């Protein structure tokens, strides 16, 4: 179960880093640029730890699916970006896919 917590930390770190990447304005602003580097460093370190116990395809599907949904939420909340209905449906399908992997796949070690 610890691997799920570490994967969660990896995802949150990646979302923070990606959000700061927008704020870094092409790496022209120091603090957001530092957050990008540290955030991605933590994210990839945690991802490497998780890959010791879980299959890479499953981990990457969860990482990217949850990350896409969270980044879309951050974009909406912090940057005022809007999503049209097809975008919302698409993100919903990604989240549904992650849920199917976790609930029904025998590939995922619970």
JSON list of N, CA and C in Angstrom, two decimals, residues 16-33 35-36 78-79:
[
{"chain": "A", "resi": 16, "resn": "UNK", "atom": "N", "xyz": [2.23, 20.19, -9.33]},
{"chain": "A", "resi": 16, "resn": "UNK", "atom": "CA", "xyz": [2.80, 21.45, -8.82]},
{"chain": "A", "resi": 16, "resn": "UNK", "atom": "C", "xyz": [3.87, 21.97, -9.78]},
{"chain": "A", "resi": 17, "resn": "UNK", "atom": "N", "xyz": [4.74, 21.07, -10.23]},
{"chain": "A", "resi": 17, "resn": "UNK", "atom": "CA", "xyz": [5.82, 21.48, -11.15]},
{"chain": "A", "resi": 17, "resn": "UNK", "atom": "C", "xyz": [5.25, 21.99, -12.47]},
{"chain": "A", "resi": 18, "resn": "UNK", "atom": "N", "xyz": [4.26, 21.31, -13.00]},
{"chain": "A", "resi": 18, "resn": "UNK", "atom": "CA", "xyz": [3.67, 21.74, -14.26]},
{"chain": "A", "resi": 18, "resn": "UNK", "atom": "C", "xyz": [2.96, 23.08, -14.11]},
{"chain": "A", "resi": 19, "resn": "UNK", "atom": "N", "xyz": [2.29, 23.28, -12.99]},
{"chain": "A", "resi": 19, "resn": "UNK", "atom": "CA", "xyz": [1.64, 24.56, -12.73]},
{"chain": "A", "resi": 19, "resn": "UNK", "atom": "C", "xyz": [2.67, 25.68, -12.62]},
{"chain": "A", "resi": 20, "resn": "UNK", "atom": "N", "xyz": [3.79, 25.38, -11.96]},
{"chain": "A", "resi": 20, "resn": "UNK", "atom": "CA", "xyz": [4.85, 26.37, -11.83]},
{"chain": "A", "resi": 20, "resn": "UNK", "atom": "C", "xyz": [5.53, 26.63, -13.17]},
{"chain": "A", "resi": 21, "resn": "UNK", "atom": "N", "xyz": [5.53, 25.63, -14.06]},
{"chain": "A", "resi": 21, "resn": "UNK", "atom": "CA", "xyz": [6.12, 25.81, -15.37]},
{"chain": "A", "resi": 21, "resn": "UNK", "atom": "C", "xyz": [5.40, 26.91, -16.13]},
{"chain": "A", "resi": 22, "resn": "UNK", "atom": "N", "xyz": [4.08, 26.96, -16.03]},
{"chain": "A", "resi": 22, "resn": "UNK", "atom": "CA", "xyz": [3.33, 28.04, -16.64]},
{"chain": "A", "resi": 22, "resn": "UNK", "atom": "C", "xyz": [3.72, 29.37, -16.00]},
{"chain": "A", "resi": 23, "resn": "UNK", "atom": "N", "xyz": [3.81, 29.38, -14.67]},
{"chain": "A", "resi": 23, "resn": "UNK", "atom": "CA", "xyz": [4.14, 30.62, -13.94]},
{"chain": "A", "resi": 23, "resn": "UNK", "atom": "C", "xyz": [5.59, 31.07, -14.16]},
{"chain": "A", "resi": 24, "resn": "UNK", "atom": "N", "xyz": [6.46, 30.15, -14.58]},
{"chain": "A", "resi": 24, "resn": "UNK", "atom": "CA", "xyz": [7.88, 30.51, -14.76]},
{"chain": "A", "resi": 24, "resn": "UNK", "atom": "C", "xyz": [8.10, 31.41, -15.96]},
{"chain": "A", "resi": 25, "resn": "UNK", "atom": "N", "xyz": [7.10, 31.50, -16.82]},
{"chain": "A", "resi": 25, "resn": "UNK", "atom": "CA", "xyz": [7.18, 32.35, -18.01]},
{"chain": "A", "resi": 25, "resn": "UNK", "atom": "C", "xyz": [8.44, 32.04, -18.82]},
{"chain": "A", "resi": 26, "resn": "UNK", "atom": "N", "xyz": [8.55, 30.75, -19.19]},
{"chain": "A", "resi": 26, "resn": "UNK", "atom": "CA", "xyz": [9.71, 30.34, -20.00]},
{"chain": "A", "resi": 26, "resn": "UNK", "atom": "C", "xyz": [11.01, 30.36, -19.22]},
{"chain": "A", "resi": 27, "resn": "UNK", "atom": "N", "xyz": [10.96, 30.06, -17.95]},
{"chain": "A", "resi": 27, "resn": "UNK", "atom": "CA", "xyz": [12.11, 30.06, -17.04]},
{"chain": "A", "resi": 27, "resn": "UNK", "atom": "C", "xyz": [12.74, 31.44, -16.89]},
{"chain": "A", "resi": 28, "resn": "UNK", "atom": "N", "xyz": [11.93, 32.48, -17.00]},
{"chain": "A", "resi": 28, "resn": "UNK", "atom": "CA", "xyz": [12.44, 33.84, -16.79]},
{"chain": "A", "resi": 28, "resn": "UNK", "atom": "C", "xyz": [12.16, 34.34, -15.38]},
{"chain": "A", "resi": 29, "resn": "UNK", "atom": "N", "xyz": [11.38, 33.61, -14.61]},
{"chain": "A", "resi": 29, "resn": "UNK", "atom": "CA", "xyz": [11.09, 33.98, -13.22]},
{"chain": "A", "resi": 29, "resn": "UNK", "atom": "C", "xyz": [11.70, 32.92, -12.31]},
{"chain": "A", "resi": 30, "resn": "UNK", "atom": "N", "xyz": [12.53, 33.35, -11.36]},
{"chain": "A", "resi": 30, "resn": "UNK", "atom": "CA", "xyz": [13.35, 32.45, -10.56]},
{"chain": "A", "resi": 30, "resn": "UNK", "atom": "C", "xyz": [12.54, 31.49, -9.68]},
{"chain": "A", "resi": 31, "resn": "UNK", "atom": "N", "xyz": [11.67, 32.00, -8.83]},
{"chain": "A", "resi": 31, "resn": "UNK", "atom": "CA", "xyz": [10.98, 31.13, -7.87]},
{"chain": "A", "resi": 31, "resn": "UNK", "atom": "C", "xyz": [10.16, 30.05, -8.57]},
{"chain": "A", "resi": 32, "resn": "UNK", "atom": "N", "xyz": [9.31, 30.40, -9.53]},
{"chain": "A", "resi": 32, "resn": "UNK", "atom": "CA", "xyz": [8.58, 29.33, -10.21]},
{"chain": "A", "resi": 32, "resn": "UNK", "atom": "C", "xyz": [9.51, 28.34, -10.93]},
{"chain": "A", "resi": 33, "resn": "UNK", "atom": "N", "xyz": [10.63, 28.82, -11.45]},
{"chain": "A", "resi": 33, "resn": "UNK", "atom": "CA", "xyz": [11.59, 27.94, -12.13]},
{"chain": "A", "resi": 33, "resn": "UNK", "atom": "C", "xyz": [12.20, 26.94, -11.15]},
{"chain": "A", "resi": 35, "resn": "UNK", "atom": "N", "xyz": [10.76, 25.90, -8.39]},
{"chain": "A", "resi": 35, "resn": "UNK", "atom": "CA", "xyz": [9.67, 24.97, -8.06]},
{"chain": "A", "resi": 35, "resn": "UNK", "atom": "C", "xyz": [9.52, 23.91, -9.14]},
{"chain": "A", "resi": 36, "resn": "UNK", "atom": "N", "xyz": [9.68, 24.29, -10.40]},
{"chain": "A", "resi": 36, "resn": "UNK", "atom": "CA", "xyz": [9.61, 23.34, -11.51]},
{"chain": "A", "resi": 36, "resn": "UNK", "atom": "C", "xyz": [10.67, 22.25, -11.35]},
{"chain": "A", "resi": 78, "resn": "UNK", "atom": "N", "xyz": [-6.59, 28.37, -11.16]},
{"chain": "A", "resi": 78, "resn": "UNK", "atom": "CA", "xyz": [-5.52, 29.37, -11.01]},
{"chain": "A", "resi": 78, "resn": "UNK", "atom": "C", "xyz": [-5.36, 30.29, -12.21]},
{"chain": "A", "resi": 79, "resn": "UNK", "atom": "N", "xyz": [-5.61, 29.76, -13.39]},
{"chain": "A", "resi": 79, "resn": "UNK", "atom": "CA", "xyz": [-5.31, 30.52, -14.60]},
{"chain": "A", "resi": 79, "resn": "UNK", "atom": "C", "xyz": [-6.55, 30.92, -15.38]}
]
